[in-house]
Structure formats: structure tokens, C-alpha cells
PDB file of C-alpha atoms in Angstrom:
ATOM      1  CA  MET A  18      18.406   1.614  23.568  1.00 69.00           C
ATOM      2  CA  ALA A  19      17.305   2.423  20.042  1.00 80.00           C
ATOM      3  CA  ARG A  20      18.686   0.333  17.216  1.00 90.00           C
ATOM      4  CA  THR A  21      20.383   1.804  14.178  1.00 93.00           C
ATOM      5  CA  VAL A  22      18.801   1.646  10.736  1.00 93.00           C
ATOM      6  CA  GLU A  23      21.364  -1.014   9.792  1.00 95.00           C
ATOM      7  CA  GLU A  24      20.415  -3.125  12.812  1.00 96.00           C
ATOM      8  CA  LEU A  25      16.733  -2.721  12.001  1.00 96.00           C
ATOM      9  CA  GLU A  26      17.311  -3.758   8.373  1.00 95.00           C
ATOM     10  CA  ARG A  27      19.153  -6.886   9.553  1.00 96.00           C
ATOM     11  CA  ALA A  28      16.285  -7.688  11.933  1.00 97.00           C
ATOM     12  CA  LEU A  29      13.814  -7.194   9.094  1.00 96.00           C
ATOM     13  CA  ASP A  30      15.874  -9.449   6.804  1.00 95.00           C
ATOM     14  CA  ALA A  31      15.757 -12.094   9.558  1.00 97.00           C
ATOM     15  CA  GLY A  32      11.944 -11.903   9.557  1.00 96.00           C
ATOM     16  CA  GLU A  33      11.605 -10.100  12.873  1.00 96.00           C
ATOM     17  CA  TRP A  34       8.335  -8.317  13.610  1.00 96.00           C
ATOM     18  CA  LEU A  35       9.159  -4.680  14.439  1.00 96.00           C
ATOM     19  CA  ARG A  36       7.767  -2.152  16.894  1.00 95.00           C
ATOM     20  CA  PRO A  37       6.021   0.909  15.458  1.00 96.00           C
ATOM     21  CA  ALA A  38       8.916   3.159  16.526  1.00 96.00           C
ATOM     22  CA  ASP A  39      11.352   0.891  14.667  1.00 97.00           C
ATOM     23  CA  VAL A  40       9.163   0.945  11.558  1.00 97.00           C
ATOM     24  CA  ALA A  41       9.049   4.745  11.733  1.00 97.00           C
ATOM     25  CA  GLU A  42      12.848   4.894  11.909  1.00 96.00           C
ATOM     26  CA  LEU A  43      13.214   2.642   8.858  1.00 95.00           C
ATOM     27  CA  LEU A  44      10.613   4.491   6.803  1.00 95.00           C
ATOM     28  CA  GLY A  45      11.804   7.947   7.801  1.00 94.00           C
ATOM     29  CA  VAL A  46       8.420   8.991   9.177  1.00 96.00           C
ATOM     30  CA  SER A  47       7.104   9.832  12.630  1.00 97.00           C
ATOM     31  CA  LYS A  48       5.841   7.169  14.995  1.00 96.00           C
ATOM     32  CA  SER A  49       2.405   8.799  14.870  1.00 97.00           C
ATOM     33  CA  THR A  50       2.321   8.205  11.096  1.00 96.00           C
ATOM     34  CA  VAL A  51       2.935   4.492  11.666  1.00 97.00           C
ATOM     35  CA  VAL A  52       0.297   4.395  14.407  1.00 96.00           C
ATOM     36  CA  ARG A  53      -2.218   6.002  12.012  1.00 96.00           C
ATOM     37  CA  MET A  54      -1.395   3.277   9.473  1.00 96.00           C
ATOM     38  CA  LEU A  55      -2.025   0.639  12.151  1.00 96.00           C
ATOM     39  CA  ASN A  56      -5.277   2.270  13.291  1.00 95.00           C
ATOM     40  CA  ALA A  57      -6.702   2.712   9.782  1.00 95.00           C
ATOM     41  CA  ASP A  58      -9.743   0.676   8.798  1.00 95.00           C
ATOM     42  CA  PRO A  59      -8.539  -1.588   7.299  1.00 93.00           C
ATOM     43  CA  PRO A  60      -5.033  -1.301   8.746  1.00 93.00           C
ATOM     44  CA  GLY A  61      -2.353  -0.145   6.304  1.00 92.00           C
ATOM     45  CA  LEU A  62       0.083  -2.480   8.052  1.00 96.00           C
ATOM     46  CA  ARG A  63      -0.685  -5.871   9.528  1.00 96.00           C
ATOM     47  CA  PHE A  64       0.246  -6.263  13.172  1.00 96.00           C
ATOM     48  CA  ARG A  65      -0.029  -8.560  16.130  1.00 94.00           C
ATOM     49  CA  ARG A  66      -0.232  -7.850  19.821  1.00 92.00           C
ATOM     50  CA  LYS A  67       2.997  -8.717  21.606  1.00 83.00           C
ATOM     51  CA  ALA A  68       2.282 -11.477  24.109  1.00 80.00           C
ATOM     52  CA  GLY A  69       2.316 -10.428  27.741  1.00 81.00           C
ATOM     53  CA  THR A  70       2.579  -6.692  27.061  1.00 71.00           C
ATOM     54  CA  GLY A  71      -1.045  -5.654  26.892  1.00 76.00           C
ATOM     55  CA  ARG A  72      -1.523  -3.303  23.968  1.00 82.00           C
ATOM     56  CA  HIS A  73       1.974  -3.285  22.450  1.00 91.00           C
ATOM     57  CA  ARG A  74       1.947  -4.047  18.739  1.00 94.00           C
ATOM     58  CA  GLU A  75       4.482  -5.531  16.359  1.00 95.00           C
ATOM     59  CA  VAL A  76       4.316  -4.942  12.612  1.00 97.00           C
ATOM     60  CA  HIS A  77       4.447  -7.755  10.059  1.00 97.00           C
ATOM     61  CA  PRO A  78       7.907  -7.799   8.389  1.00 97.00           C
ATOM     62  CA  GLU A  79       6.489  -8.355   4.899  1.00 97.00           C
ATOM     63  CA  ASP A  80       4.429  -5.164   5.164  1.00 97.00           C
ATOM     64  CA  VAL A  81       7.435  -3.208   6.401  1.00 97.00           C
ATOM     65  CA  ARG A  82       9.528  -4.460   3.464  1.00 96.00           C
ATOM     66  CA  ARG A  83       6.743  -3.491   1.040  1.00 95.00           C
ATOM     67  CA  GLN A  84       6.474   0.022   2.475  1.00 95.00           C
ATOM     68  CA  LEU A  85      10.257   0.428   2.536  1.00 94.00           C
ATOM     69  CA  ALA A  86      10.575  -0.655  -1.109  1.00 93.00           C
ATOM     70  CA  ALA A  87       7.790   1.732  -2.165  1.00 92.00           C
ATOM     71  CA  ARG A  88       9.394   4.671  -0.360  1.00 89.00           C
ATOM     72  CA  ARG A  89      12.818   3.907  -1.797  1.00 86.00           C
ATOM     73  CA  GLN A  90      11.347   3.728  -5.301  1.00 86.00           C
ATOM     74  CA  VAL A  91       9.646   7.109  -4.882  1.00 81.00           C
ATOM     75  CA  HIS A  92      12.864   8.671  -3.554  1.00 75.00           C
ATOM     76  CA  GLY A  93      15.096   7.037  -6.156  1.00 73.00           C
ATOM     77  CA  GLU A  94      17.045   4.968  -3.621  1.00 66.00           C
ATOM     78  CA  GLN A  95      18.125   1.401  -4.091  1.00 57.00           C
TER      79      GLN A  95
END
């Protein structure tokens, strides 16, 4: 079940590494946009492979916070 934006923000505040779909929800972009950021050379977001899941990635919380702050600044949010 998908988490709400509020739940994702709490997870981020707790230092949790987030899945690309969760990052997309927080940033208000598509999952494919986040995947492009991960696949860029060099990656626009740091990530790690989730243990035991093969290719599943988790995004570094610091990078998510940085992107979220930048988007909020551009859109005039707090």
C-alpha cells in the first residue's frame, strides 16, 4: 500500500532511505523522472541497492531532502 506524503515526510525525517516511487510522490514528479536522475552519469541522486532484492534501489535521504527543498523554493512553498 502506498504511503501518504505525510508518512513519507516522517520517514524522511527519520533518515529512511526511500524507494524511487516514494521520492517521485514527495517531489511531485513521475517515477520515470526519478529513475532518469538515478541513471544519469553521474547520478543526480545517490542510491544503494536494497539487500536481497536484486536491482531494487533506495535513494539517500539527504539527497531527497535537498531536492525537496529546492523544489519548494522554486514553487514558493515552505
